[in-house]
XYZ file of C-alpha atoms in Angstrom:
553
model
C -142.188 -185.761 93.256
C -138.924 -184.021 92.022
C -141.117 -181.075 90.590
C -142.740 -180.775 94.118
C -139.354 -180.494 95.798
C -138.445 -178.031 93.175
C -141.782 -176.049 93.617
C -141.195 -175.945 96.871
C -137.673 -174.563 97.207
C -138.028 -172.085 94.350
C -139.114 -169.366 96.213
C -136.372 -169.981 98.897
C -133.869 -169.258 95.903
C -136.006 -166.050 95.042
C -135.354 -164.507 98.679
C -131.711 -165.467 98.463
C -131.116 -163.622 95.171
C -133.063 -160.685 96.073
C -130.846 -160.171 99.022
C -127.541 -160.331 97.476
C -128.994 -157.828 94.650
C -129.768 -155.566 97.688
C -126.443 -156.411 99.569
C -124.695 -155.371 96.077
C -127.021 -151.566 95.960
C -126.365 -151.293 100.036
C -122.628 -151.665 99.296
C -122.530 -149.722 95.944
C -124.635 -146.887 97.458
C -122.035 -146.922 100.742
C -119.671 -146.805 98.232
C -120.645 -143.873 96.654
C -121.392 -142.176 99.925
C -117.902 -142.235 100.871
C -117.019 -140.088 97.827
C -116.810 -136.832 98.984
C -117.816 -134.112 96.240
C -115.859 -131.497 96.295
C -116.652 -128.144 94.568
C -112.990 -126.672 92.973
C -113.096 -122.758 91.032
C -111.097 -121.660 88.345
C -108.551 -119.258 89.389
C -106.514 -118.476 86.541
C -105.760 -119.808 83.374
C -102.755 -120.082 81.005
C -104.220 -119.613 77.405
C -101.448 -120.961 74.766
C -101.927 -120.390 70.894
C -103.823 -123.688 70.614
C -104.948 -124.454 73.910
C -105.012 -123.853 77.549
C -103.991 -124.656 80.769
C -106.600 -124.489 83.496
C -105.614 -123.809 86.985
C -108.196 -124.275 89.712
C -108.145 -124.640 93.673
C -110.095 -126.033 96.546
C -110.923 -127.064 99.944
C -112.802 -129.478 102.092
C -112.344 -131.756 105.070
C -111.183 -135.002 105.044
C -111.854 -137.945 107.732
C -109.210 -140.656 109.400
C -108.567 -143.186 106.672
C -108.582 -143.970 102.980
C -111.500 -141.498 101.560
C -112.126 -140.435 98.146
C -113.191 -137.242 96.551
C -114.174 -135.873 93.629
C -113.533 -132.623 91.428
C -116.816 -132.905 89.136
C -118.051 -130.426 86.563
C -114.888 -130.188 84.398
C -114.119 -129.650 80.838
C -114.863 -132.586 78.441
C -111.748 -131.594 76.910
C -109.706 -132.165 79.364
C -106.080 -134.330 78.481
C -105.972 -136.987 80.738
C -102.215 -137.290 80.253
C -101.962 -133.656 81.787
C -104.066 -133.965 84.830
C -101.824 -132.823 88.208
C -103.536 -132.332 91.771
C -101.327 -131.249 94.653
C -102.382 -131.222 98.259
C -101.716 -129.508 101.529
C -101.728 -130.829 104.559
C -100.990 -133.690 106.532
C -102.143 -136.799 104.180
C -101.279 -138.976 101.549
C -102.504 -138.549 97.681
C -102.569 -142.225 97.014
C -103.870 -142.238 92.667
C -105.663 -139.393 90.872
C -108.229 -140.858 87.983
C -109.390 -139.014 85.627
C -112.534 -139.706 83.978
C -116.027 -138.929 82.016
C -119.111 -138.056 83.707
C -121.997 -139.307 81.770
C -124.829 -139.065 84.262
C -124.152 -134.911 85.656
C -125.358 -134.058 82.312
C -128.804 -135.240 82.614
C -129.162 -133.018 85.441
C -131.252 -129.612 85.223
C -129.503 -126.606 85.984
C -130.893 -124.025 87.908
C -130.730 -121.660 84.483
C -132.908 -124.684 82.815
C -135.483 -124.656 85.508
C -136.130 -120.753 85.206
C -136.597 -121.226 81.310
C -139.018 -123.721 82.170
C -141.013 -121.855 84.674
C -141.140 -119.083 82.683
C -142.030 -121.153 79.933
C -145.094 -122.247 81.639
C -146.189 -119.159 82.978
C -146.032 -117.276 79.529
C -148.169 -120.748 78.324
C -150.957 -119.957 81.069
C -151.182 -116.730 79.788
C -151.469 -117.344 76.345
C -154.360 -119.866 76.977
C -156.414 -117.407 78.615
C -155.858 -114.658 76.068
C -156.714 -116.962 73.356
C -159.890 -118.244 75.414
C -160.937 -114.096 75.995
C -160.343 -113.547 72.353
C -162.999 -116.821 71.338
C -165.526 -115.045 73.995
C -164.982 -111.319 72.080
C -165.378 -113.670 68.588
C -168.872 -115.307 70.049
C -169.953 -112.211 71.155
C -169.590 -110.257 68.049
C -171.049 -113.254 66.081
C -174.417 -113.648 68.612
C -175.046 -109.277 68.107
C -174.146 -109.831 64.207
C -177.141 -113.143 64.029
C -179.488 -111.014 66.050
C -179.582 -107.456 65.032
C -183.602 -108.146 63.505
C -184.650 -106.515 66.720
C -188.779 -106.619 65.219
C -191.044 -108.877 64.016
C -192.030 -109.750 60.310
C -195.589 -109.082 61.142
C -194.660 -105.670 63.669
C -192.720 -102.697 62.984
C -190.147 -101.305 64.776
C -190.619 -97.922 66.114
C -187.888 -95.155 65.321
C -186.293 -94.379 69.066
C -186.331 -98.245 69.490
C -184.017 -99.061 66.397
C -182.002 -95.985 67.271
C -181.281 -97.151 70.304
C -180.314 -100.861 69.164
C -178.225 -98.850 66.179
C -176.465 -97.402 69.110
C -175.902 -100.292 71.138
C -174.389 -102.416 68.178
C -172.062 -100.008 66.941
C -170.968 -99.287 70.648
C -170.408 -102.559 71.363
C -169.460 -103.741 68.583
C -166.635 -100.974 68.414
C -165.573 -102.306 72.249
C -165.101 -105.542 70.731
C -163.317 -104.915 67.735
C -160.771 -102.744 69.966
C -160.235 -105.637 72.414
C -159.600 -107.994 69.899
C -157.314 -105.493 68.393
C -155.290 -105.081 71.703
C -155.791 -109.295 72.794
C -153.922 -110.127 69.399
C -151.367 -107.809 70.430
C -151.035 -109.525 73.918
C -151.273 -112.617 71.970
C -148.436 -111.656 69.529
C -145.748 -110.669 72.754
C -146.702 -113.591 74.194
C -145.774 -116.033 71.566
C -142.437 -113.713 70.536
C -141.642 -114.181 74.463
C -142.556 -118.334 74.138
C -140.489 -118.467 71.141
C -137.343 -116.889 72.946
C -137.341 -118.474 75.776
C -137.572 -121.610 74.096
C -134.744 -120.805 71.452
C -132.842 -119.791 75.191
C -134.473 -123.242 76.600
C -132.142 -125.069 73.683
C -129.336 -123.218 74.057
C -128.992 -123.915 77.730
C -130.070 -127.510 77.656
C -127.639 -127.901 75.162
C -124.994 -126.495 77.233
C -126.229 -128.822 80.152
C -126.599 -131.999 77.988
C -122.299 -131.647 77.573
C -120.660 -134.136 78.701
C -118.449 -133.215 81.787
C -114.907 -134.532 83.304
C -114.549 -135.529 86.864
C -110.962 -136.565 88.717
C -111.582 -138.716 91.187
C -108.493 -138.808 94.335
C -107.341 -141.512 96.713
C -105.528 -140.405 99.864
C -105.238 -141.497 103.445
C -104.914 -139.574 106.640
C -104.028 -140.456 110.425
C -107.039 -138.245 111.730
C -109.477 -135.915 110.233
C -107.784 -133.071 108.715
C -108.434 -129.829 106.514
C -107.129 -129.657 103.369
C -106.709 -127.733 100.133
C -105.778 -128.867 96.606
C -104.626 -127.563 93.558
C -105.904 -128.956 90.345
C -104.353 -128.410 87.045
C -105.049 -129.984 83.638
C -105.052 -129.077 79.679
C -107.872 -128.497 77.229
C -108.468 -127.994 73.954
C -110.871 -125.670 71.665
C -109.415 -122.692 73.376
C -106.536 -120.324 72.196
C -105.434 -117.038 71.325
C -104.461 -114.735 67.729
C -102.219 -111.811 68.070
C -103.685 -108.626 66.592
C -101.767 -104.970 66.213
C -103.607 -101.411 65.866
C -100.605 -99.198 64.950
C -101.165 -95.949 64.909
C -98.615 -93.028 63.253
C -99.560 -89.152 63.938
C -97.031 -87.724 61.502
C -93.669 -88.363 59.636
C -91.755 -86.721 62.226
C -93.423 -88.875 64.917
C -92.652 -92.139 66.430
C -95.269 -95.051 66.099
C -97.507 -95.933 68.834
C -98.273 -100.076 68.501
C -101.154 -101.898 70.488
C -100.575 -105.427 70.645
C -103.454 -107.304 71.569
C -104.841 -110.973 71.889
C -107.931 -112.323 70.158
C -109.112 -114.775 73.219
C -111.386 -117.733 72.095
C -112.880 -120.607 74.259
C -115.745 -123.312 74.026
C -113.907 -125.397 76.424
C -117.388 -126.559 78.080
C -116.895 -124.526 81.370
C -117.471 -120.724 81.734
C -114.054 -118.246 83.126
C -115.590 -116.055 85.417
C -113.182 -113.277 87.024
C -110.382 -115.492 86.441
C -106.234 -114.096 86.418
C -104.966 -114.576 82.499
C -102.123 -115.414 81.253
C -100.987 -115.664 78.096
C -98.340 -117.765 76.565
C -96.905 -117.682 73.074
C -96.029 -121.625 73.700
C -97.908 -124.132 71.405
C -98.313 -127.488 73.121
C -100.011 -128.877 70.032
C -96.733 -128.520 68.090
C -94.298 -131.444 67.642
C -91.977 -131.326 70.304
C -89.926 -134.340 68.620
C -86.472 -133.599 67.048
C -86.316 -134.781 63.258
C -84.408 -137.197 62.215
C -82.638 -137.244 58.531
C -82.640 -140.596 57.080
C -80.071 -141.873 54.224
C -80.562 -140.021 51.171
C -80.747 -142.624 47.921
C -80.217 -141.772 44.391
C -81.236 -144.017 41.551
C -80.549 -143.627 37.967
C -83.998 -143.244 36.117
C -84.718 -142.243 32.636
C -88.371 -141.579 31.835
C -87.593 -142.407 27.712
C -85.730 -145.530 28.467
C -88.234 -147.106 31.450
C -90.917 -146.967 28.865
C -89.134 -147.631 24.876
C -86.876 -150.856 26.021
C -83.743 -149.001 27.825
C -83.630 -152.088 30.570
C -80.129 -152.547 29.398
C -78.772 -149.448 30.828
C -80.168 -150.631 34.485
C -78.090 -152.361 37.070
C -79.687 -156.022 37.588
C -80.986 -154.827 40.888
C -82.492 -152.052 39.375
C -84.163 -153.516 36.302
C -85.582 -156.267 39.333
C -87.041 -153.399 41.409
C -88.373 -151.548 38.455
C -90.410 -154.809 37.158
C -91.197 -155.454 40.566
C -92.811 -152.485 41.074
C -94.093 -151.853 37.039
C -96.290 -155.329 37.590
C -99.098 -155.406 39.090
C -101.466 -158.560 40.500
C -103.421 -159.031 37.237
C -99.945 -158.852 35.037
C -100.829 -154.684 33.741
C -98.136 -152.847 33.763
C -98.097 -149.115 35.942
C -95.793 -146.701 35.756
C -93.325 -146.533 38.430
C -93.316 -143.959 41.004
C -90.750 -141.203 39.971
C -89.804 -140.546 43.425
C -89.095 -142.114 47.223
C -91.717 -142.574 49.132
C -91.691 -140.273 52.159
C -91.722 -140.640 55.631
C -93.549 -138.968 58.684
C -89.939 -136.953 58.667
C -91.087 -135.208 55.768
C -94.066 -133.489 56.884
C -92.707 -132.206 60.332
C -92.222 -128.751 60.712
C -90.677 -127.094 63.868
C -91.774 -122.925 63.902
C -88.289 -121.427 65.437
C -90.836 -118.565 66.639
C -92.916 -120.335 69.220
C -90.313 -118.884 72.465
C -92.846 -119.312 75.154
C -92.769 -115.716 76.096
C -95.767 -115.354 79.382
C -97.538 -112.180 79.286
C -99.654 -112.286 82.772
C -102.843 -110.089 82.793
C -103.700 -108.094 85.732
C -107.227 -107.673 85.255
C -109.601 -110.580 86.040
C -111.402 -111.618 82.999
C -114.564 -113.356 82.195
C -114.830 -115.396 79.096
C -117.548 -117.539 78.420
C -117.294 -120.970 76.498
C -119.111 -119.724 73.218
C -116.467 -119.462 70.881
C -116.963 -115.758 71.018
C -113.589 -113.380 70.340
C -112.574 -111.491 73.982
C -110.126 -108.661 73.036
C -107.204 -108.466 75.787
C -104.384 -105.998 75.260
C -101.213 -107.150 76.245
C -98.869 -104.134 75.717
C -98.675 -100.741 74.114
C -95.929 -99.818 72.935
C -93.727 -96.406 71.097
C -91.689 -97.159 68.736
C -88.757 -94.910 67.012
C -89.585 -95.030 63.549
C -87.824 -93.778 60.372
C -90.373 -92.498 57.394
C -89.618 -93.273 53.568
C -92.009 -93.619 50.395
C -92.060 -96.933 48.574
C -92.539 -97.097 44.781
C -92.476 -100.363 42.002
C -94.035 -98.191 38.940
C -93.709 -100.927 36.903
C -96.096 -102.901 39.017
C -98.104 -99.556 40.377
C -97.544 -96.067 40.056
C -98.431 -95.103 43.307
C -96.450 -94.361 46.602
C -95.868 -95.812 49.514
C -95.230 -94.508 53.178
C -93.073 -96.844 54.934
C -92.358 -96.803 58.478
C -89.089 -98.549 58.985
C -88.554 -99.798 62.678
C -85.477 -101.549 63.694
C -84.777 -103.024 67.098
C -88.166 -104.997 67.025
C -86.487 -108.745 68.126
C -86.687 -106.903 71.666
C -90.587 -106.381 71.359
C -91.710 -110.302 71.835
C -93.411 -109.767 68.409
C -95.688 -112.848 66.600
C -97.201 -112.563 63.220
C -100.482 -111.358 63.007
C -103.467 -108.964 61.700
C -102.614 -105.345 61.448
C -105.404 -102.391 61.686
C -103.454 -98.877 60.329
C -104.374 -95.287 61.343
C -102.257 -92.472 59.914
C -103.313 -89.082 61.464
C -106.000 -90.152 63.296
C -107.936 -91.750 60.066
C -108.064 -95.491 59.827
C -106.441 -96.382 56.612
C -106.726 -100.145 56.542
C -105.580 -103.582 57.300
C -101.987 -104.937 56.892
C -99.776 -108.184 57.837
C -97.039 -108.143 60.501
C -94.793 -110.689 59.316
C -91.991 -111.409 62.393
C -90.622 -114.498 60.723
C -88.277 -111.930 58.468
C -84.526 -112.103 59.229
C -84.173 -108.647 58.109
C -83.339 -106.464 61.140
C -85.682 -103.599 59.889
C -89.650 -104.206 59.817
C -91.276 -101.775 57.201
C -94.893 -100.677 58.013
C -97.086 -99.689 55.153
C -98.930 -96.677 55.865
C -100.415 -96.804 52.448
C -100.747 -94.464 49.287
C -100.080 -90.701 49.087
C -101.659 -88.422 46.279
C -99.729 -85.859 46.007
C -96.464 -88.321 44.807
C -97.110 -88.802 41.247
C -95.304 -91.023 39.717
C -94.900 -92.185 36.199
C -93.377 -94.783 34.195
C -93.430 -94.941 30.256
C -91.408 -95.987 27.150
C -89.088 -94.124 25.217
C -89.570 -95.418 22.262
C -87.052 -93.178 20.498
C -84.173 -94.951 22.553
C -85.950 -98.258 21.742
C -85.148 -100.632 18.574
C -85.623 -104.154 16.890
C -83.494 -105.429 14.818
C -82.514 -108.892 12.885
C -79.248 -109.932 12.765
C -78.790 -113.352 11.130
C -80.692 -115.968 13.279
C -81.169 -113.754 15.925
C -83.471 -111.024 16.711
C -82.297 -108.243 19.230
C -84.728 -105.974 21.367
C -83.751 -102.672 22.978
C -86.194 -101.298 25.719
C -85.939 -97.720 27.094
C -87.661 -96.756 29.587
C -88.408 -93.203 31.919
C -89.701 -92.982 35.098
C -90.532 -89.703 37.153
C -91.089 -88.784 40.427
C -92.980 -85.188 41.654
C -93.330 -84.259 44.561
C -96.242 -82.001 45.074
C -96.445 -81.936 48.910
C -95.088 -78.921 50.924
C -92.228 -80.878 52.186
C -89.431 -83.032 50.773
C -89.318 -86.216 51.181
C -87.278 -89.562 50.728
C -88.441 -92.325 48.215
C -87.140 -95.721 47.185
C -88.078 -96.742 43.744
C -87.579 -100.415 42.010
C -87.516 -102.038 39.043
C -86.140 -104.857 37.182
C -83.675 -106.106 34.126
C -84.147 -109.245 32.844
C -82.333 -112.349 33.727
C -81.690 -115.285 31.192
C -82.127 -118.671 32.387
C -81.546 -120.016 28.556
C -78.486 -119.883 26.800
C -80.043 -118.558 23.654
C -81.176 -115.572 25.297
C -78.500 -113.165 25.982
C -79.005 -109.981 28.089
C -77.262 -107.012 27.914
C -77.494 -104.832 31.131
C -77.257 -100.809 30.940
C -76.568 -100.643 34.924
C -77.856 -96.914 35.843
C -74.813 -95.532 37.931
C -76.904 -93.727 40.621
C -79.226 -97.488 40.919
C -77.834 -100.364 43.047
C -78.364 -103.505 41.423
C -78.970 -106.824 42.714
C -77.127 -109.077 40.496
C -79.140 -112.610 42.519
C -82.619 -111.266 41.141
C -82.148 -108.263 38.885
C -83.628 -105.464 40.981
C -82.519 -101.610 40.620
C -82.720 -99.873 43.386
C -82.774 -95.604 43.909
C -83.023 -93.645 46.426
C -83.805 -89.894 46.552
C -84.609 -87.161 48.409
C -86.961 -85.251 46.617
C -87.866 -81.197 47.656
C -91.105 -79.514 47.306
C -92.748 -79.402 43.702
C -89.620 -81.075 42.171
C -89.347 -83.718 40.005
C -86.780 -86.765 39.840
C -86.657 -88.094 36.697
C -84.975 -91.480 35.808
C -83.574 -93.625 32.555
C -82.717 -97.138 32.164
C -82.512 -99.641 29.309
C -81.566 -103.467 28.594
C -80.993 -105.473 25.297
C -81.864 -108.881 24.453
C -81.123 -111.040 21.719
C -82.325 -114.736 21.312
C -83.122 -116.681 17.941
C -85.657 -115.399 15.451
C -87.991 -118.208 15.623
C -88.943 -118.040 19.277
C -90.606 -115.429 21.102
C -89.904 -113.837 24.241
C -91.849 -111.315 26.076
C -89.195 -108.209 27.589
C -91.493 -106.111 28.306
């Protein structure tokens, strides 16, 4: 009897629960019908050296009530944290949520669809080339199995096998040439089946990205129009600086193109958007550093290890066994320094000044990773000329142009291309980080400078004096200048400098060199006329003991 009464009301429980499932779809389908989809466009973006700020705007109406929207089709890359949406008009923002979109991506886009059309046309018509190329194939194969055109009993007579002669090499030739040009057809048709397939994978790679959405709450006393502006941060986009500078002549100043290397494969495309660019870094540590107490323990690397506890404090010796023992009683060597803190590794770069260059032009960049060249200035700069010489490290000359004033120029370091009369000479560095208020430009090496450096050995000597030996090194260098114009050179070189006080140096200071007594560097500075030569002498001693060497060279 119970089963009966529980037979009988099970399918009563059946109904019930199918109708509160389809209560729950009615109400989550209502739901999502209230959710007003809302299509935004990029208008301009704000690309930073690591990043990018993306700017977009857009408009729809909105009825009496609480309502929701949604800005769909965003970056994946988007930073929550930065999301901002502003509205105008009469109504109420009440939350903005950002979030993933994991369904959008399954759907086709109309790029996809053309692929696959395509696809499938270029299919159809490689089915029925390869079907007319097996009809040419049977053909030739039923004329090649029946070209015995007579009996074995009866003869053939001689205008009857001329004219089958005829008619097999005829169409046998017709064949041959079709299959020639259906292979061909064949071939295109695969190549084009092949790309568009490699193109098929590209795109529904592209459309299988995830995408962001931000869905917004707001409220409003009666239908209105509205218009929003939608802001948020991405990653895997930034910009390089890059420099073509270009000199005509000595006499000339320098023309320099500063330009930005723009990269993005932020997941959405910039189509004919305003740029601008920012020498900001938002990826960089924006937290001051803080200096902890500095600690200094006694430590001797002989003692720790041959018995020298007694020399410890008590606390010491304690930390230094503590530390020396490990779980299964073996001793380790202690570390030899503090450990370090995240303090230690943060670096602040003094030359990120959030200078805003704003490009005209509309630009389209797509999200490939691809480099976009934008040139952000051009500028002329006054330039002194000099040549540049270290013979000791190569005997070639250097044209240097030496610009000062730069700080006003909103200068970062970067990639250099050189041109020097209209010939492209190579690549170079522009380092901005110098505190030097001249920035020297190599223009690289001239010919007609030559320049030599050699030893004079009669001015040179060794000699042993007790425990000591002492060196004397003389050496020459000259300068000639074989262009039809003088010129102005710097040329450096070097005495030694002891760091042991068994080595003693004795310095023979040129009087026409400045010398730099921190790291030994002579300095001179000519000016040089046509087909002369400079020529110049300095020497240094050194003594140290007799059984060590030392290289002076």
């Amino acid at each position: 009897m119970h089963l009966n009464v529980k037979s009988k009301f099970k399918p009563m429980k059946k109904l019930a629960l199918t109708l509160f499932v389809l209560m729950i779809n009615f109400s989550l389908v209502k739901a999502e019908d209230e959710k007003n989809v809302v299509k935004s466009e990029i208008k301009d973006v704000t690309i930073f050296i690591n990043g990018a700020q993306i700017n977009r705007t857009a408009s729809t109406t909105i009825p009496a009530g609480t309502s929701y929207i949604v800005f769909e089709g965003l970056s994946q890359y988007m930073n929550t944290s930065s999301v901002q949406v502003k509205g105008n008009g009469d109504f109420v923002i009440i939350s903005v949520t950002p979030q993933m979109n994991y369904l959008k991506s399954n759907e086709k886009s109309k790029e996809v669809k053309t692929l696959e059309d395509s696809l499938e046309s270029y299919n159809s018509q490689l089915t029925y080339q390869q079907s007319l190329l097996e009809t040419y194939t049977s053909e030739k194969n039923m004329i090649i199995a029946n070209q015995n055109i007579g009996g074995n009993q009866n003869g053939v007579k001689i205008d009857d096998l001329k004219a089958a002669a005829d008619f097999f090499r005829t169409r046998l030739a017709d064949i041959s040439s079709k299959t020639i040009y259906v292979n061909a057809k064949i071939k295109k048709i695969q190549d084009l089946i092949s790309n568009t397939n490699n193109q098929l994978s590209s795109e529904n790679a592209k459309n299988n990205n995830l995408t962001s959405e931000i869905i917004v709450a707001l409220t409003a006393k009666a239908k209105i129009a509205a218009s929003f502006e939608i802001s948020y941060a991405v990653s895997n986009a930034g910009w390089t600086p890059s420099y073509d500078l270009r000199a005509t002549d000595t006499s000339s100043p320098i023309s320099l193109d500063y330009s930005a290397n723009v990269y993005q494969s932020s997941g959405e495309d910039w189509n004919n958007v305003k740029l601008t660019l920012s020498t900001g870094n938002p990826s960089v540590n924006n937290t001051k550093p803080t200096i902890y107490p500095w600690y200094l323990y006694i430590y001797d690397n002989y003692n720790s290890y041959k018995g020298g506890d007694a020399l410890m404090s008590v606390e010491t010796k304690k930390d230094k066994d503590e530390a020396e023992t490990s779980g299964n009683g073996e001793n380790i060597p202690a570390p030899l320094m503090e450990a370090q803190t995240p303090a230690n590794y943060t670096n602040i770069n003094a030359n990120t000044t959030n200078f805003e260059f704003k490009i005209d032009l509309p630009y389209s960049i797509k999200s490939d990773g691809k480099t976009t060249v934008v040139q952000i200035q051009k500028y002329s700069l006054p330039a002194t000329y000099e040549y540049y010489a270290a013979p000791k490290l190569d005997p070639k000359a250097y044209l240097l142009a030496k610009v000062t004033g730069w700080e006003e120029y909103n200068l970062l370091s970067g990639n250099m291309n050189l041109y020097f009369e209209g010939t492209y000479i190579g690549k170079s560095y522009l380092d901005v980080k110098s505190t030097l208020d001249t920035l020297d430009f190599s223009l690289g090496q001239d010919e007609n400078i030559v320049i030599t450096r050699t030893k004079q050995k009669e001015y040179s000597s060794k000699q042993l004096i007790g425990n000591n030996r002492k060196l004397k090194n003389s050496w020459e260098i000259n300068i000639r200048n074989k262009k039809k114009n003088s010129i102005s050179i710097s040329i450096e070189d070097q005495l030694p400098l002891s760091t042991d006080k068994n080595i003693e140096v004795e310095k023979e200071i040129p009087t026409d060199a400045k010398y730099d007594e921190t790291n030994g560097i002579l300095t001179w500075k000519y000016s040089i006329n046509s087909a002369e030569t400079k020529q110049i002498n300095f020497s240094y001693t050194v003594k140290y003991p007799k059984d060590k060497n030392v290289y002076i060279e």
